[in-house]
Coordinates of C-alpha atoms in Angstrom, one line a residue:
Chain A
M139 CA -184.6 56.2 53.9
S140 CA -182.9 58.2 51.0
Q141 CA -180.9 61.6 51.6
Q142 CA -183.9 63.2 49.6
N143 CA -186.0 62.7 52.5
L144 CA -183.8 63.8 55.2
E145 CA -183.5 67.1 52.9
S146 CA -187.3 67.1 52.4
L147 CA -187.2 68.6 56.1
D148 CA -185.7 71.7 55.9
V149 CA -183.4 71.5 58.9
E150 CA -181.8 74.8 58.0
A151 CA -184.7 76.6 58.5
I152 CA -186.0 74.7 61.3
R153 CA -182.9 75.4 63.1
E154 CA -183.7 79.2 62.7
E155 CA -186.9 78.7 65.0
F156 CA -184.6 77.6 67.7
P157 CA -182.1 80.3 69.0
I158 CA -181.0 78.0 71.9
L159 CA -179.3 75.7 69.1
E160 CA -177.0 78.9 68.6
R161 CA -175.7 78.9 72.0
E162 CA -172.0 78.5 72.5
F163 CA -170.0 77.3 75.7
D164 CA -166.1 77.7 75.6
G165 CA -166.7 79.0 72.0
Q166 CA -168.4 75.8 70.9
Q167 CA -171.6 75.8 69.6
V168 CA -174.0 73.2 71.5
V169 CA -174.9 70.0 69.9
Y170 CA -178.1 68.9 71.5
L171 CA -178.7 65.4 71.4
D172 CA -180.6 64.9 74.7
N173 CA -184.1 65.1 73.0
A174 CA -185.5 62.0 74.4
A175 CA -185.2 63.9 77.9
T176 CA -186.8 67.1 76.6
T177 CA -186.8 68.7 73.2
Q178 CA -186.1 72.4 72.4
T179 CA -189.0 74.7 72.1
P180 CA -189.4 76.8 68.6
D181 CA -190.3 80.4 68.4
P182 CA -193.9 80.0 67.3
V183 CA -194.5 77.9 70.5
V184 CA -192.8 80.4 72.9
D185 CA -194.6 83.2 71.1
A186 CA -197.9 81.6 71.5
M187 CA -197.3 81.2 75.2
S188 CA -196.2 84.9 75.7
D189 CA -198.7 86.1 73.5
Y190 CA -201.4 84.4 75.9
Y191 CA -200.0 85.8 79.0
R192 CA -199.6 89.5 77.4
E193 CA -203.0 89.4 75.7
S194 CA -205.4 86.8 76.9
N195 CA -204.4 85.7 80.5
A196 CA -207.4 85.1 82.9
N197 CA -208.7 81.9 84.8
V198 CA -210.7 79.2 82.8
H199 CA -214.1 78.0 82.7
R200 CA -216.1 79.9 85.4
G201 CA -215.4 83.5 84.1
I202 CA -218.1 85.6 82.3
H203 CA -215.8 88.4 81.5
H204 CA -213.7 88.8 77.9
L205 CA -210.4 87.7 79.0
S206 CA -211.8 84.4 80.9
Q207 CA -213.9 83.4 77.7
E208 CA -210.9 83.8 75.7
A209 CA -208.5 82.0 78.0
S210 CA -211.3 79.0 78.3
I211 CA -211.9 79.0 74.7
A212 CA -207.9 78.7 74.1
Y213 CA -207.7 76.0 76.7
E214 CA -210.6 73.9 75.5
E215 CA -209.5 74.0 72.0
A216 CA -206.3 72.7 72.9
H217 CA -208.1 69.5 73.7
D218 CA -209.7 69.4 70.6
R219 CA -206.2 70.0 68.8
V220 CA -204.9 67.1 70.7
A221 CA -207.6 64.9 70.0
E222 CA -207.4 65.4 66.2
F223 CA -203.7 64.9 66.4
I224 CA -203.9 61.3 67.8
G225 CA -207.2 60.4 66.4
A226 CA -209.3 60.3 69.6
D227 CA -212.9 61.0 69.2
G228 CA -213.1 64.2 70.9
R229 CA -212.2 66.5 74.0
E230 CA -213.8 64.2 76.2
E231 CA -211.2 61.5 75.6
I232 CA -208.3 64.3 76.4
V233 CA -207.4 64.8 80.2
F234 CA -204.6 67.4 80.6
T235 CA -202.0 66.2 83.3
K236 CA -198.4 67.4 84.5
N237 CA -196.9 65.0 82.3
T238 CA -196.8 60.9 81.3
T239 CA -195.9 60.2 84.9
E240 CA -199.2 61.8 86.0
S241 CA -201.2 60.4 83.3
E242 CA -199.7 56.8 84.6
N243 CA -200.7 57.6 88.2
L244 CA -204.1 59.0 87.4
I245 CA -204.9 55.5 85.9
A246 CA -203.2 53.5 88.6
Y247 CA -205.0 55.2 91.4
S248 CA -208.3 55.7 89.7
W249 CA -208.8 52.5 88.2
G250 CA -206.0 50.3 89.6
L251 CA -206.5 50.9 93.3
N252 CA -210.3 50.6 92.9
E253 CA -210.4 47.6 90.7
L254 CA -207.5 45.4 91.2
G255 CA -207.1 42.7 93.8
P256 CA -205.6 39.4 94.8
G257 CA -205.0 37.2 91.7
D258 CA -205.2 39.9 89.2
E259 CA -202.3 40.4 87.0
I260 CA -200.5 43.4 85.6
V261 CA -198.4 42.9 82.5
L262 CA -195.6 45.1 81.7
T263 CA -192.5 45.0 79.9
E264 CA -189.0 44.6 80.9
M265 CA -188.2 47.9 79.0
E266 CA -190.9 50.1 80.9
H267 CA -190.0 53.4 82.2
H268 CA -190.1 53.8 85.8
A269 CA -193.2 56.0 85.2
S270 CA -195.0 52.9 84.7
L271 CA -193.0 50.4 86.2
V272 CA -192.8 52.0 90.1
T273 CA -196.2 53.3 89.9
W274 CA -197.8 49.5 89.1
Q275 CA -195.4 47.8 91.4
Q276 CA -197.0 50.2 94.1
I277 CA -200.3 49.6 93.3
A278 CA -199.8 45.9 93.2
K279 CA -198.4 46.0 96.8
R280 CA -201.5 47.8 97.8
T281 CA -204.1 45.7 96.0
G282 CA -202.5 42.4 96.2
A283 CA -202.2 41.9 92.4
N284 CA -199.2 40.6 90.7
V285 CA -197.0 42.4 88.3
E286 CA -195.4 40.2 85.3
Y287 CA -192.8 41.3 82.5
I288 CA -192.8 40.6 79.1
R289 CA -189.1 39.6 78.1
V290 CA -187.0 41.6 76.0
D291 CA -184.9 39.2 73.7
E292 CA -181.3 39.7 72.7
T293 CA -182.3 42.1 69.8
G294 CA -183.9 44.3 72.0
R295 CA -187.6 43.4 70.8
L296 CA -190.3 42.2 73.2
D297 CA -190.8 38.4 73.1
M298 CA -194.1 38.1 71.7
D299 CA -194.4 34.5 72.4
H300 CA -193.8 35.3 76.0
A301 CA -196.2 37.9 76.0
R302 CA -198.7 35.6 74.7
D303 CA -198.0 33.2 77.3
L304 CA -198.2 35.7 80.0
I305 CA -201.4 37.6 79.0
G306 CA -204.2 35.3 80.2
D307 CA -207.6 35.5 81.8
D308 CA -206.1 36.6 84.8
T309 CA -204.5 39.6 83.1
A310 CA -206.4 42.9 84.0
L311 CA -204.0 45.3 82.4
V312 CA -201.2 45.4 80.0
S313 CA -198.9 48.4 80.1
A314 CA -196.2 48.9 77.6
V315 CA -194.0 51.7 76.2
H316 CA -194.8 52.4 72.5
V317 CA -191.1 53.3 71.8
S318 CA -188.5 52.5 74.5
N319 CA -186.4 55.5 75.8
T320 CA -183.4 53.4 76.5
L321 CA -183.4 50.7 73.6
G322 CA -185.5 52.8 70.9
T323 CA -187.5 49.8 70.1
V324 CA -190.8 50.6 68.7
N325 CA -193.1 47.8 70.2
P326 CA -196.1 46.2 68.4
V327 CA -198.5 48.1 70.8
G328 CA -201.7 47.3 68.6
E329 CA -201.0 43.7 68.8
L330 CA -200.4 43.8 72.6
T331 CA -203.6 45.7 72.8
A332 CA -205.4 43.2 71.0
L333 CA -203.8 40.3 73.2
A334 CA -205.1 42.1 76.0
H335 CA -208.6 42.6 74.7
E336 CA -208.8 38.8 73.9
H337 CA -208.5 38.1 77.6
G338 CA -210.7 41.0 78.6
A339 CA -207.8 43.2 80.1
L340 CA -207.4 47.0 79.4
S341 CA -204.0 48.5 77.7
F342 CA -202.2 51.4 78.6
I343 CA -199.8 52.5 76.4
D344 CA -197.0 54.9 77.2
G345 CA -196.4 57.1 74.1
A346 CA -194.0 59.7 75.7
Q347 CA -191.2 58.7 73.2
A348 CA -193.6 58.0 70.3
V349 CA -196.0 61.0 69.6
P350 CA -193.3 63.4 69.2
N351 CA -191.8 61.8 66.4
R352 CA -194.3 59.5 64.3
P353 CA -197.8 59.4 63.4
V354 CA -199.8 58.1 66.0
D355 CA -203.3 56.8 65.8
V356 CA -204.8 55.7 69.1
S357 CA -208.1 54.4 67.6
E358 CA -206.0 52.3 65.2
I359 CA -203.8 51.0 68.3
D360 CA -207.3 50.6 70.0
A361 CA -205.6 51.5 73.4
D362 CA -207.9 52.0 76.2
F363 CA -205.4 54.7 77.5
Y364 CA -202.4 56.5 76.0
A365 CA -200.2 59.0 77.5
F366 CA -197.6 61.4 76.3
S367 CA -195.8 64.7 77.6
G368 CA -195.7 68.1 75.8
H369 CA -192.2 68.7 76.5
K370 CA -190.7 65.9 74.5
M371 CA -192.5 67.2 71.2
A372 CA -191.4 70.8 71.1
G373 CA -194.1 72.0 73.5
P374 CA -193.6 73.1 77.0
T375 CA -193.0 71.4 80.4
G376 CA -195.7 71.1 82.8
I377 CA -198.4 69.5 80.7
G378 CA -199.0 65.9 79.9
V379 CA -202.0 64.2 78.2
L380 CA -204.0 61.2 78.9
Y381 CA -206.3 59.6 76.4
G382 CA -208.8 57.4 77.5
K383 CA -211.8 55.7 75.8
Q384 CA -215.0 58.0 76.7
S385 CA -216.8 55.0 77.9
L386 CA -214.2 54.0 80.4
L387 CA -213.2 57.4 81.5
E388 CA -217.0 57.9 82.4
E389 CA -216.9 55.0 84.6
L390 CA -213.6 55.9 86.4
E391 CA -213.7 57.9 89.8
P392 CA -211.5 61.1 89.7
Y393 CA -207.7 60.8 91.1
L394 CA -207.7 64.5 92.3
Y395 CA -210.7 66.5 93.9
G396 CA -211.1 70.0 93.9
G397 CA -212.9 72.9 92.3
G398 CA -213.6 73.0 88.5
M399 CA -214.6 69.4 88.4
I400 CA -217.9 69.2 90.1
R401 CA -221.6 69.3 89.0
K402 CA -222.9 70.2 92.4
V403 CA -221.6 70.3 95.9
T404 CA -223.2 70.2 99.2
F405 CA -221.7 70.2 102.7
E406 CA -222.6 66.3 102.5
D407 CA -221.4 65.2 99.1
S408 CA -220.4 66.3 95.5
T409 CA -221.2 65.0 92.1
W410 CA -218.6 65.2 89.2
G411 CA -218.7 67.4 86.2
E412 CA -218.3 66.5 82.4
L413 CA -215.4 64.7 80.7
P414 CA -212.6 65.7 80.4
W415 CA -213.1 68.6 83.2
K416 CA -213.9 66.0 86.1
F417 CA -210.2 64.6 86.0
E418 CA -208.9 68.3 85.8
P419 CA -209.6 70.0 89.1
G420 CA -207.9 73.2 90.4
T421 CA -206.6 75.6 87.8
P422 CA -204.8 73.9 84.8
P423 CA -201.9 74.6 82.8
I424 CA -203.6 77.0 80.6
A425 CA -200.6 78.7 78.8
E426 CA -198.9 75.2 78.6
A427 CA -202.1 73.9 76.7
V428 CA -201.8 77.1 74.4
G429 CA -198.2 76.2 73.9
L430 CA -198.9 72.1 73.2
H431 CA -201.6 73.4 70.8
A432 CA -199.1 75.6 69.0
A433 CA -196.3 72.8 69.2
I434 CA -199.0 70.3 67.6
D435 CA -199.6 72.9 64.8
W436 CA -196.0 73.4 64.2
L437 CA -195.2 69.7 64.0
E438 CA -198.0 69.1 61.5
D439 CA -196.7 71.7 59.3
L440 CA -193.5 69.7 59.2
G441 CA -195.2 66.7 58.6
M442 CA -195.1 63.8 60.9
E443 CA -194.2 61.1 58.3
R444 CA -191.4 63.4 57.4
V445 CA -190.5 64.0 61.2
Q446 CA -190.4 60.0 61.5
A447 CA -188.3 59.5 58.1
H448 CA -185.9 62.2 59.6
E449 CA -185.6 60.3 63.0
E450 CA -185.0 57.0 61.4
E451 CA -182.6 58.3 59.1
L452 CA -180.3 59.8 62.1
A453 CA -180.8 57.0 64.2
A454 CA -179.7 54.7 61.4
Y455 CA -176.8 57.0 60.6
A456 CA -175.6 57.2 64.4
Y457 CA -176.1 53.4 64.9
D458 CA -174.0 52.6 61.9
Q459 CA -171.2 55.2 62.8
L460 CA -171.0 53.8 66.7
A461 CA -171.1 50.1 65.3
A462 CA -168.4 51.0 63.1
E463 CA -166.1 52.0 66.3
G464 CA -165.5 48.4 67.2
D465 CA -165.2 49.2 71.0
V466 CA -168.8 50.6 71.1
E467 CA -171.5 48.4 72.5
I468 CA -174.8 49.5 71.5
Y469 CA -178.3 48.4 72.9
G470 CA -181.6 47.7 71.1
P471 CA -182.3 47.1 67.4
E472 CA -180.5 48.2 64.6
G473 CA -181.6 51.2 62.7
G474 CA -184.7 50.8 60.5
A475 CA -188.5 51.1 61.0
D476 CA -188.8 49.5 64.6
R477 CA -185.9 51.9 66.0
G478 CA -187.0 55.4 67.1
G479 CA -184.7 58.3 66.9
L480 CA -182.1 57.3 69.7
V481 CA -179.3 55.4 70.4
S482 CA -178.0 54.2 73.9
F483 CA -174.5 52.8 74.0
N484 CA -171.3 52.2 76.0
L485 CA -167.7 52.7 75.3
D486 CA -165.4 49.9 76.2
G487 CA -163.5 50.8 79.6
V488 CA -165.2 54.1 80.2
H489 CA -168.0 54.8 82.4
A490 CA -171.1 56.6 80.9
H491 CA -170.8 59.2 83.2
D492 CA -167.1 59.8 82.4
L493 CA -168.0 59.7 78.8
T494 CA -170.8 62.0 78.9
S495 CA -168.5 64.6 81.0
I496 CA -165.8 64.3 78.2
L497 CA -168.7 64.8 75.2
N498 CA -169.7 67.9 77.5
D499 CA -166.0 69.2 76.8
H500 CA -166.9 69.2 73.3
T501 CA -170.5 70.8 73.9
V502 CA -171.9 67.6 72.9
A503 CA -175.3 67.2 75.1
V504 CA -176.2 63.6 75.7
R505 CA -177.4 61.6 78.8
A506 CA -175.8 59.3 80.9
G507 CA -177.4 57.1 83.6
D508 CA -180.1 54.2 83.8
H509 CA -182.6 56.6 81.9
C510 CA -185.3 55.7 84.4
T511 CA -184.9 51.8 83.2
Q512 CA -182.8 50.5 86.2
P513 CA -184.0 46.9 85.8
L514 CA -183.6 46.9 82.2
H515 CA -179.9 48.0 82.6
D516 CA -179.4 45.2 85.3
K517 CA -180.6 43.0 82.7
L518 CA -178.0 44.3 80.2
G519 CA -175.5 44.1 82.8
V520 CA -174.4 47.6 82.8
P521 CA -174.8 50.1 85.7
A522 CA -175.4 52.8 83.0
S523 CA -175.3 53.8 79.4
T524 CA -174.8 57.0 77.5
R525 CA -177.9 57.8 75.2
A526 CA -177.9 60.3 72.2
S527 CA -181.3 61.1 71.0
F528 CA -182.5 63.2 68.1
Y529 CA -184.8 65.5 66.9
V530 CA -186.1 67.7 64.0
Y531 CA -183.1 70.0 64.1
N532 CA -180.4 67.6 64.4
T533 CA -178.1 66.9 61.4
R534 CA -175.6 64.0 60.7
E535 CA -172.9 66.5 61.1
E536 CA -173.8 66.8 64.6
I537 CA -173.4 63.0 65.0
D538 CA -170.2 63.3 63.5
K539 CA -168.8 65.6 66.4
L540 CA -170.2 62.8 68.6
I541 CA -168.3 60.1 67.2
D542 CA -165.0 62.4 66.7
A543 CA -165.3 63.2 70.5
L544 CA -164.9 59.4 71.4
D545 CA -161.3 59.8 70.7
D546 CA -160.5 61.9 73.6
A547 CA -162.2 59.5 76.0
R548 CA -160.0 56.9 74.6
A549 CA -157.0 58.7 74.8
L550 CA -157.7 59.6 78.6
F551 CA -159.0 55.9 79.6
A552 CA -156.6 53.9 77.4
Chain B
M99 CA -160.9 72.3 77.2
G100 CA -163.9 72.7 79.5
L101 CA -164.3 71.7 83.0
G102 CA -164.9 67.9 82.3
S103 CA -161.3 67.3 80.9
D104 CA -160.0 69.1 83.7
M105 CA -161.4 66.7 86.1
Y106 CA -159.4 63.8 84.4
R107 CA -156.2 64.9 85.3
Q108 CA -153.3 62.0 85.6
Q109 CA -153.9 61.5 89.7
I110 CA -157.4 60.8 89.1
L111 CA -156.9 58.5 86.3
D112 CA -154.1 56.8 88.1
H113 CA -156.2 56.0 91.1
Y114 CA -158.9 54.8 88.9
K115 CA -156.7 52.7 86.7
N116 CA -154.8 51.2 89.9
P117 CA -157.1 51.8 92.7
R118 CA -155.4 51.6 96.4
N119 CA -157.0 49.5 99.0
Y120 CA -159.4 47.9 96.6
G121 CA -161.2 44.7 98.2
E122 CA -162.8 43.8 101.5
L123 CA -161.2 43.9 105.2
E124 CA -161.1 40.7 106.8
D125 CA -162.1 41.8 110.1
P126 CA -163.5 45.4 109.6
T127 CA -165.0 47.4 112.7
F128 CA -167.9 48.5 110.3
T129 CA -168.7 48.1 106.8
H130 CA -171.3 50.1 104.9
I131 CA -172.6 49.9 101.2
G132 CA -174.1 53.1 99.9
E133 CA -175.4 54.0 96.4
N134 CA -175.4 57.3 94.1
P135 CA -179.0 56.9 92.5
M136 CA -178.4 59.2 89.8
C137 CA -175.9 56.7 88.1
G138 CA -176.3 53.4 89.9
D139 CA -172.9 53.4 91.4
E140 CA -172.5 51.4 94.4
I141 CA -169.7 51.6 97.0
R142 CA -168.7 49.4 99.8
M143 CA -166.3 50.9 102.5
D144 CA -164.9 48.5 105.0
V145 CA -163.3 50.6 108.1
K146 CA -161.1 49.0 110.9
L147 CA -160.6 50.8 113.9
D148 CA -157.5 50.6 116.0
D149 CA -157.6 49.4 119.8
D150 CA -158.6 52.7 121.0
E151 CA -161.6 52.3 119.0
E152 CA -161.2 55.9 117.8
T153 CA -158.2 55.9 115.2
I154 CA -159.0 54.7 111.7
E155 CA -156.1 52.0 111.1
Q156 CA -157.2 50.5 107.8
V157 CA -159.7 51.2 105.0
A158 CA -160.7 49.1 102.0
F159 CA -163.4 49.9 99.4
S160 CA -164.8 48.1 96.7
G161 CA -167.9 48.3 94.0
D162 CA -168.1 49.7 90.3
G163 CA -168.4 53.2 89.3
C164 CA -167.2 56.1 87.3
A165 CA -163.7 57.4 87.4
I166 CA -164.5 60.2 89.9
S167 CA -166.3 58.0 92.4
Q168 CA -163.8 55.4 92.0
A169 CA -160.6 57.6 92.4
S170 CA -162.3 59.5 95.3
A171 CA -163.0 56.1 97.2
S172 CA -159.2 54.9 96.7
M173 CA -157.7 58.3 97.5
L174 CA -160.1 58.5 100.5
S175 CA -159.1 55.2 101.7
G176 CA -155.4 56.3 102.1
E177 CA -156.3 59.6 103.4
L178 CA -158.4 58.3 106.4
R179 CA -155.6 56.0 107.6
G180 CA -154.6 57.6 111.0
K181 CA -157.5 59.9 111.1
T182 CA -160.1 59.7 114.1
V183 CA -163.8 58.8 113.2
D184 CA -164.7 62.3 114.4
E185 CA -162.3 63.7 112.0
L186 CA -164.0 61.5 109.4
L187 CA -167.5 62.8 110.4
E188 CA -166.2 66.3 110.4
M189 CA -165.1 66.1 106.5
D190 CA -167.3 68.0 103.9
R191 CA -167.4 68.0 100.2
D192 CA -164.9 70.9 100.2
D193 CA -162.4 68.6 101.9
V194 CA -163.2 65.7 99.2
I195 CA -162.7 68.1 96.4
D196 CA -159.6 69.5 97.9
M197 CA -158.2 66.0 98.3
L198 CA -158.9 65.2 94.7
G199 CA -156.9 68.3 93.5
V200 CA -159.1 69.1 90.5
D201 CA -162.4 71.2 89.6
I202 CA -165.6 68.9 89.7
S203 CA -168.3 70.2 87.9
P204 CA -171.3 70.6 89.9
M205 CA -173.3 67.5 88.3
R206 CA -170.6 65.4 89.2
V207 CA -170.1 66.4 93.1
K208 CA -172.4 63.5 94.1
C209 CA -169.8 60.9 92.4
A210 CA -167.0 62.7 94.1
V211 CA -168.5 62.7 97.7
L212 CA -170.1 59.2 97.5
A213 CA -167.2 57.2 99.3
E214 CA -167.0 60.0 102.1
K215 CA -170.7 59.9 102.4
V216 CA -170.8 55.9 102.7
A217 CA -167.9 56.0 105.3
Q218 CA -169.6 58.5 107.4
D219 CA -173.0 56.9 107.3
G220 CA -170.9 53.9 108.3
A221 CA -169.3 55.5 111.0
E222 CA -172.8 57.1 112.4
I223 CA -174.6 53.8 112.2
Y224 CA -171.4 52.2 114.1
Q225 CA -171.8 54.9 116.8
G226 CA -175.7 54.4 116.8
D227 CA -176.5 57.6 115.4
L228 CA -178.1 56.4 112.3
D229 CA -180.3 53.4 111.6
V230 CA -180.4 52.4 108.1
E231 CA -179.3 49.3 106.3
K232 CA -178.2 51.4 102.9
T233 CA -178.0 55.0 102.3
T234 CA -177.6 57.0 99.3
T235 CA -176.1 60.5 98.2
E236 CA -179.8 61.6 97.2
D237 CA -180.1 63.8 100.1
D238 CA -177.1 65.6 99.9

């Protein structure tokens, strides 16, 4: 990527919409590099949500009064906006959940528990987030199905030969992360989905680390299910998305029951309402849906191609700077088109938690731990790693601050 | 410098780099393994009691972890010698932080108390008051 591309995203102007980035601790301005955990929220998104509460707040769907109509339209239109953003056919295919984890669980309970049995195979990857790994493990235990894992090779990419070996006629589901939250690897999810379909299996793609930073088209991937979270894409916490092909969602039983999802209820039985509402019982996250809508508008104004180019540029820069240090071990592919905007690493002789505490002295915010990929860390042979993850407001200078702070850790632990 | 570097005073770093009583006891009265699920650190504590079955005669620890959890285990292993099991059980997080002699940032307290928690859980299991194979600091 050229410097031109990086400048074509006006980072200075973007940063003005994030007052939180001006915060100082001990006189030092925060360097926020924990975006894979959650991104910061720009003023237009905060404003959209506060405007909603100030001007339009009411419960949705059932109200006849003006405010409820306004709230209902805003809530329903947020589904349309998400559908348009990811290339879905319409609001029927967009279910709002609490987060990616709940989207995974919805399919696990609604489809997995009902459809899986002994002899069925669930194929995951070794780089799955616990959101899917733990969930499908438990569903397998209850149904007698087996879980298999597509290997991660020494470059941090999926071993696709192994994938072709594993995915067979017993496979009922292939569930994979689109972008790994630990290795940064961008996986060939279209190819995995095609493999699943060749064998009559479904595909579930966890896009929590993909939708925020690259153009995603679910129809191009042909995924049966696709999930992501609002708070990792400049939107609010408390809202996640489950995309599902309409024909599949129509067949599925609801996972949660209650009001707002029904067609008819008698003392004996109930029938379910239209998509997507049959999967959204109870009062949904209305303000959060308004916020997510605003976040998508905001991101599309920036242009998702430019967002992606910015992320790749920063990830490649961080990778190169860290690799040049000599005593840093980096996990996952080198910078480039198949690495998302994050870099996980360890500094030789310093535990990730200690390093992260020392970086915090320099007000550099990164994450330490297993990033909810404990089995992957076991495979890498480390208990934990430090992860720097980037977003549209980050700069090379911020990465330089991280690199400079490594010297302090070396001095202490030498 | 902020709280973080204050945590890494010479004494902490010394115990981290040259841990005391590291290893396993040949004939422990009780042994327990526990972990801090936040970082995956796992510590094993071996405790040998005196003939009175009350006084702690020897303590050893093993496992990998961050500087705070390892230094805490190293210091605790010395601190516990001569104390009774009841005195061990009475210890709380403030005692551990006093022992460490540094300010521990809130998110790192679990690292600091891991060894104490593992030793206490081991003692409770030994006394028959706790019935688990492995415990964590998650519920603190």
